[in-house]
Amino acid sequence: MKLRTSLMAAIGLAFSAAAAHAEINVGVIVSATGPAASLGIPEKNTVALMPTTIAGEKINYIVLDDASDTTSAVKNIRKLISEDKVDVILGSTITPNSLAMIDVAAESATPMISMAASARIVDPVDDKKRWVFKTPQNDAQMSTAIVEHMTNSGVKNVAFIGFSDAYGEGWYEQFSSVAEARKLKVVANERFTRTDTSVTGQVLKVMAARPDAVLIAGSGTPAALPEKALKERGFTGKIYQTHGVANNDFLRVCGKDCEGTFLPAGPVLVADQLPDSNPVKKSALEYIHKYEAAHGKGSVSTFGAHGWDSGVLLAAAVPSALKKAKPGTKEFRAALRDSLEGLREVPGAHGIFSMTPTDHLGLDQRARVMVQIQNGAWKLVK
């Protein structure tokens, strides 16, 4: 009897130890192939730089590629939740895919941190989106920066050409609203797809409107297509892009046609040009140094930094959640969601995050700067 009692006690202690050190499974979905590959590849690379332990618990990252396809993104999140039993989802790279994943995250009560930009991913925070957070700056924040620069530069009217999906629609909605408030007239509104090989028709309509400036609302290398077409047709006004193009692949594809282009971006893009007083400089340089140590000098993009910031938020939220429940349970997922929502003044590569029950982005104006492309490089506009 004593032997049996001792054996059962030992088994109980072993079980308790195992439960106390349950591993945290993190599902990651990125667009590492397809039209958004120039965004997704640096995000995928960044996962290898994320912490392998948090608060003494081992972190397992399970990375899947959605090939820039919405259907694949939904298939991936279902697999990660039902088969891999993940505690949290990081991803996806682009807005349409992230929007499509929200229902699955909410149904399974699994927190999700998107790396895509549209405010629609987290706004408004309702019964579904209470499970969703994101790291890229909102369209409205960046639209305000663009409109301020346009009006300060004497632009009176502007043409818009953007993706014919949720990214383009979100940008037009936010930009046109800010422009109207600042008495800036939008004289054209054109669309193109991520896979188009020609935008001649749209560009001719844009130029017929005789705008002082053009805003191109695309992301990654596909956003170079309208800009090259505008230059080929002799457009001499100012050209603006969104923070969706802030990587070196865009510079390579667009080449000399992008010279002089303005765009808003996260501070990480020009971290070495920021004054030491900038509150984001230190945390931005931390990511840059780690990424470049692994992939070479000049290899950093803002998209990898969005991925990094999803890991920063996770690392900040896990310790509190572990005090309430163990990984692998619905209670832990709920505690992690609550912990993410309660984060305050967390420094990331793109800004300082402070979440609230009505704000699941948590970035303020410290998360943006205006940049110009000069001599094939990013230059801070002072």
Short mmCIF file of C-alpha atoms in Angstrom, two decimals:
data_model
loop_
_atom_site.label_atom_id
_atom_site.label_comp_id
_atom_site.label_asym_id
_atom_site.label_seq_id
_atom_site.Cartn_x
_atom_site.Cartn_y
_atom_site.Cartn_z
CA MET A 1 0.00 0.00 0.00
CA LYS A 2 2.85 2.36 0.89
CA LEU A 3 4.55 1.58 -2.45
CA ARG A 4 1.34 2.31 -4.34
CA THR A 5 0.83 5.56 -2.44
CA SER A 6 4.40 6.65 -3.14
CA LEU A 7 4.06 5.75 -6.81
CA MET A 8 0.83 7.71 -7.19
CA ALA A 9 2.41 10.68 -5.45
CA ALA A 10 5.38 10.57 -7.80
CA ILE A 11 3.09 10.39 -10.83
CA GLY A 12 1.12 13.32 -9.46
CA LEU A 13 4.26 15.39 -9.00
CA ALA A 14 5.44 14.56 -12.52
CA PHE A 15 2.06 15.53 -13.96
CA SER A 16 2.05 18.80 -12.02
CA ALA A 17 5.57 19.61 -13.24
CA ALA A 18 4.60 18.90 -16.83
CA ALA A 19 1.47 21.03 -16.54
CA ALA A 20 3.47 23.87 -15.02
CA HIS A 21 5.84 23.83 -17.97
CA ALA A 22 3.40 23.27 -20.83
CA GLU A 23 4.73 24.61 -24.11
CA ILE A 24 3.10 27.57 -25.85
CA ASN A 25 2.20 26.88 -29.47
CA VAL A 26 2.17 29.90 -31.78
CA GLY A 27 0.64 29.64 -35.26
CA VAL A 28 2.15 31.98 -37.84
CA ILE A 29 0.58 32.65 -41.25
CA VAL A 30 2.51 34.73 -43.79
CA SER A 31 2.29 35.44 -47.52
CA ALA A 32 5.76 34.12 -48.34
CA THR A 33 4.84 33.41 -51.98
CA GLY A 34 2.48 35.07 -54.46
CA PRO A 35 2.03 38.81 -55.14
CA ALA A 36 2.69 39.76 -51.49
CA ALA A 37 5.89 37.70 -51.16
CA SER A 38 8.09 40.78 -50.74
CA LEU A 39 6.10 41.49 -47.57
CA GLY A 40 5.76 37.95 -46.29
CA ILE A 41 9.35 36.75 -46.73
CA PRO A 42 10.89 39.21 -44.22
CA GLU A 43 8.06 38.37 -41.81
CA LYS A 44 8.86 34.68 -42.15
CA ASN A 45 12.57 35.42 -41.65
CA THR A 46 11.75 37.40 -38.52
CA VAL A 47 10.05 34.45 -36.81
CA ALA A 48 13.48 32.84 -36.40
CA LEU A 49 14.56 35.90 -34.37
CA MET A 50 11.64 35.75 -31.93
CA PRO A 51 12.15 34.45 -28.38
CA THR A 52 12.12 30.67 -27.94
CA THR A 53 11.17 30.99 -24.28
CA ILE A 54 8.95 33.51 -22.50
CA ALA A 55 8.66 33.59 -18.70
CA GLY A 56 10.38 30.21 -18.56
CA GLU A 57 7.97 28.52 -21.00
CA LYS A 58 9.12 27.07 -24.32
CA ILE A 59 7.60 28.69 -27.44
CA ASN A 60 6.91 26.59 -30.54
CA TYR A 61 6.35 28.51 -33.79
CA ILE A 62 4.42 26.71 -36.54
CA VAL A 63 4.77 28.71 -39.76
CA LEU A 64 2.47 28.30 -42.78
CA ASP A 65 2.45 30.13 -46.13
CA ASP A 66 -0.92 31.30 -47.50
CA ALA A 67 0.58 32.17 -50.92
CA SER A 68 -1.15 35.59 -50.78
CA ASP A 69 -4.46 33.74 -51.19
CA THR A 70 -7.50 34.30 -48.99
CA THR A 71 -8.79 30.72 -49.23
CA SER A 72 -5.40 29.35 -48.20
CA ALA A 73 -5.24 31.75 -45.26
CA VAL A 74 -8.56 30.45 -43.91
CA LYS A 75 -7.49 26.84 -44.49
CA ASN A 76 -4.23 27.51 -42.63
CA ILE A 77 -5.82 29.10 -39.58
CA ARG A 78 -8.32 26.25 -39.30
CA LYS A 79 -5.49 23.72 -39.42
CA LEU A 80 -3.40 25.54 -36.84
CA ILE A 81 -6.30 25.78 -34.41
CA SER A 82 -7.91 22.35 -34.88
CA GLU A 83 -4.85 20.18 -35.53
CA ASP A 84 -1.90 22.01 -33.99
CA LYS A 85 -3.89 23.36 -31.01
CA VAL A 86 -2.15 26.75 -31.09
CA ASP A 87 -2.65 29.27 -28.32
CA VAL A 88 -2.37 32.34 -30.55
CA ILE A 89 -2.18 33.26 -34.24
CA LEU A 90 0.30 35.75 -35.74
CA GLY A 91 -0.72 36.88 -39.23
CA SER A 92 -1.56 37.15 -41.95
CA THR A 93 0.54 39.49 -44.07
CA ILE A 94 -2.15 41.22 -46.11
CA THR A 95 -5.52 42.79 -45.35
CA PRO A 96 -7.89 40.52 -47.37
CA ASN A 97 -6.40 37.40 -45.78
CA SER A 98 -6.46 38.83 -42.27
CA LEU A 99 -10.09 39.88 -42.64
CA ALA A 100 -11.01 36.39 -43.83
CA MET A 101 -9.33 34.83 -40.78
CA ILE A 102 -11.25 36.84 -38.18
CA ASP A 103 -14.33 34.59 -38.10
CA VAL A 104 -12.21 31.50 -37.41
CA ALA A 105 -10.24 33.23 -34.65
CA ALA A 106 -13.45 34.44 -33.00
CA GLU A 107 -15.29 31.09 -33.33
CA SER A 108 -12.42 29.28 -31.64
CA ALA A 109 -11.75 32.06 -29.09
CA THR A 110 -8.12 32.25 -30.21
CA PRO A 111 -6.29 35.59 -30.02
CA MET A 112 -4.86 36.79 -33.33
CA ILE A 113 -2.26 39.48 -34.02
CA SER A 114 -2.39 40.59 -37.65
CA MET A 115 0.57 41.99 -39.59
CA ALA A 116 -1.72 43.72 -42.12
CA ALA A 117 -2.55 47.40 -42.21
CA SER A 118 -6.25 48.11 -42.69
CA ALA A 119 -8.12 49.61 -39.74
CA ARG A 120 -11.03 47.32 -40.67
CA ILE A 121 -9.14 44.40 -39.15
CA VAL A 122 -9.61 45.74 -35.62
CA ASP A 123 -12.13 48.55 -35.90
CA PRO A 124 -14.69 48.65 -34.46
CA VAL A 125 -13.89 46.24 -31.62
CA ASP A 126 -16.99 44.01 -31.49
CA ASP A 127 -17.73 40.45 -30.34
CA LYS A 128 -15.54 39.03 -33.12
CA LYS A 129 -12.78 41.61 -33.31
CA ARG A 130 -12.25 41.57 -29.56
CA TRP A 131 -10.02 38.57 -30.33
CA VAL A 132 -8.00 40.44 -32.96
CA PHE A 133 -5.06 42.85 -32.64
CA LYS A 134 -2.63 44.22 -35.22
CA THR A 135 0.79 45.85 -35.46
CA PRO A 136 0.88 48.05 -38.63
CA GLN A 137 -0.17 51.68 -38.40
CA ASN A 138 -3.77 52.47 -39.37
CA ASP A 139 -4.66 53.96 -42.74
CA ALA A 140 -6.10 57.00 -40.98
CA GLN A 141 -2.83 57.79 -39.19
CA MET A 142 -0.85 57.55 -42.41
CA SER A 143 -3.50 59.38 -44.45
CA THR A 144 -3.26 62.32 -42.08
CA ALA A 145 0.51 62.46 -42.57
CA ILE A 146 0.13 62.41 -46.36
CA VAL A 147 -2.58 65.08 -46.44
CA GLU A 148 -0.56 67.34 -44.13
CA HIS A 149 2.46 67.01 -46.42
CA MET A 150 0.34 67.64 -49.54
CA THR A 151 -1.33 70.77 -48.19
CA ASN A 152 1.98 72.11 -46.85
CA SER A 153 3.45 71.56 -50.33
CA GLY A 154 0.72 73.52 -52.12
CA VAL A 155 -1.23 70.54 -53.52
CA LYS A 156 -4.84 71.55 -54.23
CA ASN A 157 -6.22 68.44 -55.94
CA VAL A 158 -5.15 64.80 -55.98
CA ALA A 159 -5.94 61.63 -57.90
CA PHE A 160 -6.19 58.23 -56.22
CA ILE A 161 -5.30 54.83 -57.69
CA GLY A 162 -5.38 51.81 -55.41
CA PHE A 163 -5.78 48.06 -55.17
CA SER A 164 -9.27 46.76 -56.00
CA ASP A 165 -9.51 44.94 -52.66
CA ALA A 166 -9.93 45.73 -48.98
CA TYR A 167 -6.53 47.45 -48.82
CA GLY A 168 -7.39 49.93 -51.57
CA GLU A 169 -10.94 50.47 -50.33
CA GLY A 170 -9.79 51.09 -46.78
CA TRP A 171 -7.21 53.58 -47.92
CA TYR A 172 -9.66 55.47 -50.15
CA GLU A 173 -12.21 55.65 -47.35
CA GLN A 174 -9.71 57.08 -44.86
CA PHE A 175 -7.75 59.29 -47.24
CA SER A 176 -10.79 60.88 -48.91
CA SER A 177 -12.28 61.66 -45.49
CA VAL A 178 -9.12 63.39 -44.26
CA ALA A 179 -8.67 65.17 -47.61
CA GLU A 180 -12.21 66.54 -47.53
CA ALA A 181 -11.70 67.87 -44.03
CA ARG A 182 -8.54 69.67 -45.17
CA LYS A 183 -10.18 71.11 -48.34
CA LEU A 184 -8.08 68.88 -50.61
CA LYS A 185 -10.07 67.81 -53.68
CA VAL A 186 -9.94 64.19 -54.90
CA VAL A 187 -10.41 64.42 -58.68
CA ALA A 188 -10.06 60.75 -59.70
CA ASN A 189 -10.53 57.32 -58.10
CA GLU A 190 -9.11 54.33 -60.02
CA ARG A 191 -8.42 50.68 -59.13
CA PHE A 192 -6.08 47.85 -60.21
CA THR A 193 -5.43 44.29 -59.02
CA ARG A 194 -2.29 42.93 -57.43
CA THR A 195 -1.69 40.69 -60.46
CA ASP A 196 -2.28 43.27 -63.24
CA THR A 197 0.46 43.71 -65.82
CA SER A 198 -0.87 46.98 -67.26
CA VAL A 199 -2.69 49.99 -65.80
CA THR A 200 -2.59 52.20 -68.91
CA GLY A 201 -6.35 52.84 -68.92
CA GLN A 202 -6.43 53.87 -65.28
CA VAL A 203 -3.38 56.11 -65.62
CA LEU A 204 -4.84 57.88 -68.66
CA LYS A 205 -7.99 58.67 -66.66
CA VAL A 206 -5.88 59.91 -63.75
CA MET A 207 -3.86 62.23 -65.98
CA ALA A 208 -7.00 63.50 -67.72
CA ALA A 209 -8.12 64.84 -64.34
CA ARG A 210 -4.96 67.02 -64.24
CA PRO A 211 -4.11 66.45 -60.55
CA ASP A 212 -1.31 68.22 -58.71
CA ALA A 213 -0.43 64.90 -57.06
CA VAL A 214 -1.28 61.21 -57.21
CA LEU A 215 -1.62 58.80 -54.29
CA ILE A 216 -1.01 55.14 -55.11
CA ALA A 217 -2.57 52.84 -52.49
CA GLY A 218 -0.89 49.50 -53.06
CA SER A 219 1.58 47.30 -51.23
CA GLY A 220 4.76 45.49 -52.18
CA THR A 221 6.19 45.39 -55.69
CA PRO A 222 2.78 45.53 -57.49
CA ALA A 223 2.48 49.15 -56.32
CA ALA A 224 5.35 50.07 -58.66
CA LEU A 225 3.21 49.45 -61.75
CA PRO A 226 1.09 52.65 -61.65
CA GLU A 227 4.10 54.78 -60.76
CA LYS A 228 6.14 53.51 -63.71
CA ALA A 229 3.13 54.07 -65.99
CA LEU A 230 2.69 57.63 -64.74
CA LYS A 231 6.34 58.42 -65.43
CA GLU A 232 6.15 56.82 -68.88
CA ARG A 233 3.18 59.07 -69.69
CA GLY A 234 5.07 62.16 -68.57
CA PHE A 235 3.36 62.96 -65.28
CA THR A 236 5.37 65.65 -63.50
CA GLY A 237 3.34 66.19 -60.34
CA LYS A 238 4.10 64.80 -56.91
CA ILE A 239 3.62 61.07 -56.35
CA TYR A 240 2.82 59.54 -52.98
CA GLN A 241 2.77 55.89 -51.94
CA THR A 242 1.55 54.26 -48.73
CA HIS A 243 3.62 52.50 -46.07
CA GLY A 244 2.73 49.31 -47.93
CA VAL A 245 5.78 49.78 -50.21
CA ALA A 246 8.43 50.38 -47.58
CA ASN A 247 10.89 47.66 -48.53
CA ASN A 248 13.94 47.35 -50.76
CA ASP A 249 12.21 45.06 -53.25
CA PHE A 250 9.92 47.96 -54.15
CA LEU A 251 12.93 50.21 -54.70
CA ARG A 252 14.53 47.56 -56.91
CA VAL A 253 11.44 46.99 -59.06
CA CYS A 254 10.43 50.65 -59.37
CA GLY A 255 14.00 51.88 -59.92
CA LYS A 256 14.51 55.42 -61.16
CA ASP A 257 10.78 55.90 -61.70
CA CYS A 258 10.32 56.19 -57.92
CA GLU A 259 12.85 58.96 -57.45
CA GLY A 260 11.29 61.78 -55.43
CA THR A 261 8.30 59.74 -54.20
CA PHE A 262 6.90 60.60 -50.76
CA LEU A 263 5.37 58.15 -48.28
CA PRO A 264 4.59 57.82 -44.60
CA ALA A 265 6.41 54.99 -42.83
CA GLY A 266 7.20 53.53 -39.47
CA PRO A 267 10.32 54.97 -37.77
CA VAL A 268 12.17 51.67 -38.25
CA LEU A 269 12.62 52.47 -41.96
CA VAL A 270 14.94 55.38 -41.16
CA ALA A 271 15.91 54.56 -37.58
CA ASP A 272 19.55 55.57 -38.01
CA GLN A 273 18.43 59.02 -39.23
CA LEU A 274 16.22 59.70 -36.20
CA PRO A 275 17.43 62.00 -33.42
CA ASP A 276 18.47 60.22 -30.23
CA SER A 277 15.50 61.85 -28.51
CA ASN A 278 13.04 59.86 -30.65
CA PRO A 279 11.30 57.39 -28.29
CA VAL A 280 11.21 54.61 -30.91
CA LYS A 281 14.84 54.79 -32.06
CA LYS A 282 16.26 52.36 -29.48
CA SER A 283 13.67 49.61 -30.00
CA ALA A 284 13.78 50.05 -33.79
CA LEU A 285 17.56 49.70 -33.88
CA GLU A 286 17.35 46.55 -31.73
CA TYR A 287 15.32 44.82 -34.43
CA ILE A 288 17.49 46.16 -37.24
CA HIS A 289 20.68 44.88 -35.63
CA LYS A 290 19.21 41.40 -35.08
CA TYR A 291 17.79 41.11 -38.59
CA GLU A 292 20.89 42.40 -40.33
CA ALA A 293 23.12 40.09 -38.28
CA ALA A 294 21.17 37.20 -39.79
CA HIS A 295 20.48 38.49 -43.30
CA GLY A 296 23.05 41.17 -44.10
CA LYS A 297 23.32 44.93 -43.98
CA GLY A 298 20.46 46.78 -45.64
CA SER A 299 18.15 43.74 -45.63
CA VAL A 300 15.60 45.13 -43.16
CA SER A 301 12.07 46.03 -44.27
CA THR A 302 9.17 47.55 -42.39
CA PHE A 303 7.15 44.38 -42.99
CA GLY A 304 9.55 42.18 -41.09
CA ALA A 305 9.31 44.77 -38.33
CA HIS A 306 5.52 44.34 -38.23
CA GLY A 307 6.17 40.66 -37.65
CA TRP A 308 8.74 41.49 -34.97
CA ASP A 309 6.24 43.71 -33.19
CA SER A 310 3.70 40.87 -33.10
CA GLY A 311 6.35 38.90 -31.22
CA VAL A 312 7.05 41.87 -28.94
CA LEU A 313 3.36 42.06 -28.01
CA LEU A 314 3.24 38.30 -27.42
CA ALA A 315 6.31 38.41 -25.16
CA ALA A 316 4.80 41.26 -23.16
CA ALA A 317 1.41 39.56 -22.75
CA VAL A 318 2.37 35.96 -21.95
CA PRO A 319 3.73 36.41 -18.39
CA SER A 320 0.45 37.84 -17.12
CA ALA A 321 -1.61 35.15 -18.90
CA LEU A 322 0.52 32.38 -17.38
CA LYS A 323 -0.47 33.53 -13.91
CA LYS A 324 -4.11 32.75 -14.73
CA ALA A 325 -4.01 29.53 -16.78
CA LYS A 326 -1.76 27.01 -18.47
CA PRO A 327 -1.05 26.89 -22.25
CA GLY A 328 -3.18 24.62 -24.38
CA THR A 329 -6.43 25.60 -22.66
CA LYS A 330 -9.28 27.92 -23.54
CA GLU A 331 -8.64 29.68 -20.24
CA PHE A 332 -5.10 30.52 -21.31
CA ARG A 333 -6.26 31.84 -24.68
CA ALA A 334 -8.79 34.07 -22.94
CA ALA A 335 -6.19 35.25 -20.43
CA LEU A 336 -3.76 36.01 -23.26
CA ARG A 337 -6.42 38.05 -25.06
CA ASP A 338 -7.09 40.02 -21.89
CA SER A 339 -3.36 40.55 -21.31
CA LEU A 340 -2.85 41.85 -24.86
CA GLU A 341 -5.70 44.31 -24.39
CA GLY A 342 -4.12 45.57 -21.20
CA LEU A 343 -0.63 46.28 -22.56
CA ARG A 344 0.68 49.80 -21.96
CA GLU A 345 3.71 51.65 -23.35
CA VAL A 346 5.34 48.59 -24.92
CA PRO A 347 8.23 49.69 -27.20
CA GLY A 348 8.32 48.01 -30.61
CA ALA A 349 10.20 48.54 -33.86
CA HIS A 350 7.42 50.71 -35.28
CA GLY A 351 6.19 52.58 -32.24
CA ILE A 352 5.00 52.45 -28.65
CA PHE A 353 1.96 50.18 -28.13
CA SER A 354 -0.79 50.92 -25.60
CA MET A 355 -3.91 48.81 -26.14
CA THR A 356 -7.39 49.49 -24.74
CA PRO A 357 -10.76 47.70 -25.00
CA THR A 358 -11.63 49.99 -27.94
CA ASP A 359 -8.17 50.25 -29.54
CA HIS A 360 -6.51 46.98 -30.60
CA LEU A 361 -3.67 48.72 -32.44
CA GLY A 362 -2.46 51.03 -29.70
CA LEU A 363 -0.11 53.20 -31.76
CA ASP A 364 -0.03 57.00 -31.72
CA GLN A 365 1.80 59.64 -33.77
CA ARG A 366 5.15 58.34 -32.50
CA ALA A 367 4.65 55.50 -34.99
CA ARG A 368 4.98 57.52 -38.20
CA VAL A 369 7.43 59.68 -40.11
CA MET A 370 7.42 61.10 -43.63
CA VAL A 371 10.03 59.69 -45.99
CA GLN A 372 11.19 60.52 -49.53
CA ILE A 373 12.97 58.24 -51.99
CA GLN A 374 16.27 59.94 -52.89
CA ASN A 375 19.00 58.31 -54.97
CA GLY A 376 17.33 54.93 -54.53
CA ALA A 377 17.25 55.14 -50.72
CA TRP A 378 14.87 56.16 -47.94
CA LYS A 379 15.45 59.65 -46.56
CA LEU A 380 13.73 61.14 -43.53
CA VAL A 381 11.73 64.29 -44.35
CA LYS A 382 12.55 66.78 -41.62
#
